[in-house]
JSON list of C-alpha atoms in Angstrom, two decimals:
[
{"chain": "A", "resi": 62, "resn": "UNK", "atom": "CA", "xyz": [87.66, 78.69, 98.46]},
{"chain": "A", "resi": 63, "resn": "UNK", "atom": "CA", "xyz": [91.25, 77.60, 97.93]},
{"chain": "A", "resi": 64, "resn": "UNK", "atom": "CA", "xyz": [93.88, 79.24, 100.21]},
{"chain": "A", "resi": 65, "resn": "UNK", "atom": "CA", "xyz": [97.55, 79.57, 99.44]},
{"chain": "A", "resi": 66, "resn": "UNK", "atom": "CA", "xyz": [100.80, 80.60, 101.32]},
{"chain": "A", "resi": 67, "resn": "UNK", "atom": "CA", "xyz": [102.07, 82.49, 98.25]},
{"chain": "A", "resi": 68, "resn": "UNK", "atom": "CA", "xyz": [104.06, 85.40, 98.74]},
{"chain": "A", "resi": 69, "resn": "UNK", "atom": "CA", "xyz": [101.83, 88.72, 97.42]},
{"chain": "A", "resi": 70, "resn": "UNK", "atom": "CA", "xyz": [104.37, 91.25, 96.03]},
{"chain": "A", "resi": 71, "resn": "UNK", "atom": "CA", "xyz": [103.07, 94.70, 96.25]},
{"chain": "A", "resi": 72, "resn": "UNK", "atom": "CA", "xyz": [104.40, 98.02, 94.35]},
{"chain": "A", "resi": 73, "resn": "UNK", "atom": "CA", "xyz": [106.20, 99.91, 96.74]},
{"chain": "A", "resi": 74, "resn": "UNK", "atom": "CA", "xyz": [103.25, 103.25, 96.53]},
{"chain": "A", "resi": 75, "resn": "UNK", "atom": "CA", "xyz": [100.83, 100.45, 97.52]},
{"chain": "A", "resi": 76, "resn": "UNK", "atom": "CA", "xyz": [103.01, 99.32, 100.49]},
{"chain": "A", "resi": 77, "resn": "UNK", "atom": "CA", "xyz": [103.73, 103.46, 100.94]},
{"chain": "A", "resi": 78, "resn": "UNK", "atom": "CA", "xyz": [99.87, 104.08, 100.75]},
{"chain": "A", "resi": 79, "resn": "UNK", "atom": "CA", "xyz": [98.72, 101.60, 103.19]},
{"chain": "A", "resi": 80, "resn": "UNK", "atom": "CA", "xyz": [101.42, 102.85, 105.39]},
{"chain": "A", "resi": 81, "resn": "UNK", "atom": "CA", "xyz": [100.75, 106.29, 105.03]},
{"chain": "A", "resi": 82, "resn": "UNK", "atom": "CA", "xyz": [96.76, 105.09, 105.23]},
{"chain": "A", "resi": 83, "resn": "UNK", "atom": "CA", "xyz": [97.59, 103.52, 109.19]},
{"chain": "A", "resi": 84, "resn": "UNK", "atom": "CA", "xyz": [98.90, 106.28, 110.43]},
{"chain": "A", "resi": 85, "resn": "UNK", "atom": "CA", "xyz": [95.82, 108.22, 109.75]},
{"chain": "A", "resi": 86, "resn": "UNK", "atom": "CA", "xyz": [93.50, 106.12, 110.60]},
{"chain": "A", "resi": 87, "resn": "UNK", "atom": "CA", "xyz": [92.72, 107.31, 114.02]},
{"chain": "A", "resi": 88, "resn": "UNK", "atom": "CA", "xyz": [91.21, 111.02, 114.69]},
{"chain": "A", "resi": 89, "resn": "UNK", "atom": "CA", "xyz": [93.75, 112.35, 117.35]},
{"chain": "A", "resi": 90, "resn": "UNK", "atom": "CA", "xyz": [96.53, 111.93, 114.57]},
{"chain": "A", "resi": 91, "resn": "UNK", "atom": "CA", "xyz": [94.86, 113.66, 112.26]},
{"chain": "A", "resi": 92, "resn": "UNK", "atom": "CA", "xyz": [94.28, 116.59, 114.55]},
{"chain": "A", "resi": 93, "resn": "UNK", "atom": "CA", "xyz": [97.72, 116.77, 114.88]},
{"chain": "A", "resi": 94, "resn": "UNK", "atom": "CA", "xyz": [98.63, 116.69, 111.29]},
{"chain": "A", "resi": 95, "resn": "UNK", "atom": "CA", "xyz": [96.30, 119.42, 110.94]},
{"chain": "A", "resi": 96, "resn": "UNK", "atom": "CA", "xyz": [97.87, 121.49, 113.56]},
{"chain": "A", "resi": 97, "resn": "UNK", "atom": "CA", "xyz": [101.30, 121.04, 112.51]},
{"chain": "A", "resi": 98, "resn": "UNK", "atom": "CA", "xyz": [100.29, 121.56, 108.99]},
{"chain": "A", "resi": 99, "resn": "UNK", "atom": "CA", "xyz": [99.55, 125.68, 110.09]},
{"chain": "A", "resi": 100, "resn": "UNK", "atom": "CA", "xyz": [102.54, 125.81, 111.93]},
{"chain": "A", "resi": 101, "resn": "UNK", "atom": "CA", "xyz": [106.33, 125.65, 111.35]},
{"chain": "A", "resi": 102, "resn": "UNK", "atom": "CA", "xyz": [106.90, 123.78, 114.11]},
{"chain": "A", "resi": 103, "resn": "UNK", "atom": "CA", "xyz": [105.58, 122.86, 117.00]},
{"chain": "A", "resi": 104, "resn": "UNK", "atom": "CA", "xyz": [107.06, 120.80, 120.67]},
{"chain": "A", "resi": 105, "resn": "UNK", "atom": "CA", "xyz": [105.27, 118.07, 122.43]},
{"chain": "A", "resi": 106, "resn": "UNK", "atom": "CA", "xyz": [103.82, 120.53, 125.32]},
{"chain": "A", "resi": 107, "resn": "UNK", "atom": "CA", "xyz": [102.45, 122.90, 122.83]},
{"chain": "A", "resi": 108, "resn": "UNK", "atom": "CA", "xyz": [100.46, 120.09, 121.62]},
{"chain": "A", "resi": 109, "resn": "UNK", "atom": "CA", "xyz": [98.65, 119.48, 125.13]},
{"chain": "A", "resi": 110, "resn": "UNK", "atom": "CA", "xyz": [97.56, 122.75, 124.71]},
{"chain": "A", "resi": 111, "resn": "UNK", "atom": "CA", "xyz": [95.77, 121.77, 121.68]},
{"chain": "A", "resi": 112, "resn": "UNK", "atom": "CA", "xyz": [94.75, 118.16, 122.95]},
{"chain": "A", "resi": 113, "resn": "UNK", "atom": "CA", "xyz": [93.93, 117.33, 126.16]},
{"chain": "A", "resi": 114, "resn": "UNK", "atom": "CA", "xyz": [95.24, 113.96, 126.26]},
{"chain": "A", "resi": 115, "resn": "UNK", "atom": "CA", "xyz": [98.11, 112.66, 128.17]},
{"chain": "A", "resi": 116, "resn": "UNK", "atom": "CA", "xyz": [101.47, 113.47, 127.60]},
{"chain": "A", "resi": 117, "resn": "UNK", "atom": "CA", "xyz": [101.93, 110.04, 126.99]},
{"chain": "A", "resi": 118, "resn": "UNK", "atom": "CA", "xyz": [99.22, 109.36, 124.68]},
{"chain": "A", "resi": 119, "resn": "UNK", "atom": "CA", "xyz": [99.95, 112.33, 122.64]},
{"chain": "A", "resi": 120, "resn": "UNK", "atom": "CA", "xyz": [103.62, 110.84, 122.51]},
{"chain": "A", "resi": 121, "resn": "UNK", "atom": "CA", "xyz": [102.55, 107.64, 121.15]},
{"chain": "A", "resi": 122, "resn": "UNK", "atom": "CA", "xyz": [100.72, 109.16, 118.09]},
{"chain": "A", "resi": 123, "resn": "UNK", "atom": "CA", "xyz": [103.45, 111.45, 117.34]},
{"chain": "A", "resi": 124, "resn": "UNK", "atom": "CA", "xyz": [105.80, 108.03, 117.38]},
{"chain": "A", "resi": 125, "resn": "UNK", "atom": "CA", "xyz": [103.26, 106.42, 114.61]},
{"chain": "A", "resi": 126, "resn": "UNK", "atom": "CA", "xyz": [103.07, 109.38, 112.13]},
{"chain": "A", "resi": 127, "resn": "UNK", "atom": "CA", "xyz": [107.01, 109.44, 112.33]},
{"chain": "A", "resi": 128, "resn": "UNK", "atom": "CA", "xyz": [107.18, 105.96, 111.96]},
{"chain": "A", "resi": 129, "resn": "UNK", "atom": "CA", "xyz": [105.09, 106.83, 108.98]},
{"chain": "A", "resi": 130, "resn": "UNK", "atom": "CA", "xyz": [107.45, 109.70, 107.74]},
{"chain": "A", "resi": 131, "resn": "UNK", "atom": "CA", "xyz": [104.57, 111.84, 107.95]},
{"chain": "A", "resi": 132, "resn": "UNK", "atom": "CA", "xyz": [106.68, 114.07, 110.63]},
{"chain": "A", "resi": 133, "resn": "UNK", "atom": "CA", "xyz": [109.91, 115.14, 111.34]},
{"chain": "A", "resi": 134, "resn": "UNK", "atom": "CA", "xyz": [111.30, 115.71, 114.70]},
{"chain": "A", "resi": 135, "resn": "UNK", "atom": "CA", "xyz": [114.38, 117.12, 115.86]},
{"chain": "A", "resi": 136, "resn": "UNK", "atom": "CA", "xyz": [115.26, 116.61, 119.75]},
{"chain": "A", "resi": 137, "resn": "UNK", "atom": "CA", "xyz": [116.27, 120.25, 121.58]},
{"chain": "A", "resi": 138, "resn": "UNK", "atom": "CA", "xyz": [116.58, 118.52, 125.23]},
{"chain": "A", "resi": 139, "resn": "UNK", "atom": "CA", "xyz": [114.58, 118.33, 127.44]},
{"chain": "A", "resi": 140, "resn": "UNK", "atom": "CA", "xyz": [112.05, 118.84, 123.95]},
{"chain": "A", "resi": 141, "resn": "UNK", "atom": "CA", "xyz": [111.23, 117.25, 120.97]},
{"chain": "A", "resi": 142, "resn": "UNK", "atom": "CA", "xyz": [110.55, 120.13, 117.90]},
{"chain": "A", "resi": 143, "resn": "UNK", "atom": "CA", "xyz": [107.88, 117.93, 115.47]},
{"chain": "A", "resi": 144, "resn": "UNK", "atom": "CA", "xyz": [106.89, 119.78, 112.04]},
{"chain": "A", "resi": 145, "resn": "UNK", "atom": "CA", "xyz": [105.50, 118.50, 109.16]},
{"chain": "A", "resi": 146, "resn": "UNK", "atom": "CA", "xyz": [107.72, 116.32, 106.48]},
{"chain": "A", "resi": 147, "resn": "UNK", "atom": "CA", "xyz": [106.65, 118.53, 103.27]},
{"chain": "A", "resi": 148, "resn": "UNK", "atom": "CA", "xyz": [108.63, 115.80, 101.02]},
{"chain": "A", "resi": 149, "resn": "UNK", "atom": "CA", "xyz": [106.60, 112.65, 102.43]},
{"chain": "A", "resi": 150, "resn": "UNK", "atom": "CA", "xyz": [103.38, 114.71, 103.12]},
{"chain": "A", "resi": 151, "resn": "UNK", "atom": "CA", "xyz": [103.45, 115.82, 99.31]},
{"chain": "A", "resi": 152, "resn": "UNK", "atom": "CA", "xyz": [103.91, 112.23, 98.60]},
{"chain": "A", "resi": 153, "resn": "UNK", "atom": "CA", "xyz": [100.96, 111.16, 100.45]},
{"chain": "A", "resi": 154, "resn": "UNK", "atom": "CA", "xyz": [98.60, 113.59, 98.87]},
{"chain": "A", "resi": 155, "resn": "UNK", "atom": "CA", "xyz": [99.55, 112.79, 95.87]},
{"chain": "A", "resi": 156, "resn": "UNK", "atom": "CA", "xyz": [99.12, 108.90, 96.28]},
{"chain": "A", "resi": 157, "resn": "UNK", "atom": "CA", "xyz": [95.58, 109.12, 98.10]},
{"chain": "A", "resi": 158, "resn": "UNK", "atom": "CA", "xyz": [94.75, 111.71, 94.99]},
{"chain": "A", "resi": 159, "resn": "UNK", "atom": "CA", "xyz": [95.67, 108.71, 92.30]},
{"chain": "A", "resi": 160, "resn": "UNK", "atom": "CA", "xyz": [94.21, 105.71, 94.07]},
{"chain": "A", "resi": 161, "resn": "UNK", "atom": "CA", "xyz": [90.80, 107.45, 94.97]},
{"chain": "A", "resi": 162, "resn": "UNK", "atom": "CA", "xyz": [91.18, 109.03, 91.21]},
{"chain": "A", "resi": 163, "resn": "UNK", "atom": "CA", "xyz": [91.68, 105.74, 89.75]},
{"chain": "A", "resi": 164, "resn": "UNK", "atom": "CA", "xyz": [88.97, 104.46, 91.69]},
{"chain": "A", "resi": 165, "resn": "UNK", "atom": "CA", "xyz": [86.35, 106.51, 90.29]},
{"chain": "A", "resi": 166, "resn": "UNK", "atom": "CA", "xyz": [87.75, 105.90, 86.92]},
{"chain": "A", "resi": 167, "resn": "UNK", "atom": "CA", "xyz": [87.52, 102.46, 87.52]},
{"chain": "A", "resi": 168, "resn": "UNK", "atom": "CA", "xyz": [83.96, 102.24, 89.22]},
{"chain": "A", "resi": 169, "resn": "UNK", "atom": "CA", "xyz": [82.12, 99.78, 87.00]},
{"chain": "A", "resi": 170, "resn": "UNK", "atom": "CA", "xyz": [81.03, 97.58, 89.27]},
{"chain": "A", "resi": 171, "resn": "UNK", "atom": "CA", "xyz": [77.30, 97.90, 89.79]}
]
């Protein structure tokens, strides 16, 4: 097999997906996606409630889904407010929805 060290240019959705695709790839984020996604809002604390992980650990996922622009947060000291980020979240769906569409379309490998 012949290797290269050219440059692969991706579409930015691919780059968007894959991002998007990282930041859910562990369980405890996706928990908390689907907790914020029934309320308007939610802080940190009210989160432990929910979790029982460290404050710490629950810190570091909220970090990665922001990163991702999956959330929004807005700091009230001493809290953080996180809620869901309805433009970016919208643009996820809709990106999983075409690549796993497009996949079935394009299943003809047997």
């Amino acid at each position: 097999m012949k290797r290269t060290n050219q440059q692969i240019d991706y579409l930015a959705e691919t780059e968007r997906l894959a991002r998007f695709a990282k930041a859910l790839g562990h369980p405890t984020r996706i928990k908390i996606l689907n907790h914020l996604e029934n309320q308007s809002c939610c802080f940190t604390g009210d989160l432990l409630e929910v979790i029982p992980l460290a404050q710490s650990t629950i810190s570091q996922h909220l970090k990665e889904l922001k990163d991702a622009g999956l959330i929004q947060g807005e700091v009230n000291p001493p809290k953080i407010k996180y809620c869901i980020n309805k433009e970016n979240w919208e643009l996820a769906k809709n990106l999983f929805n075409d690549f796993f569409s497009k996949q079935i379309l394009n299943e003809s490998c047997s």
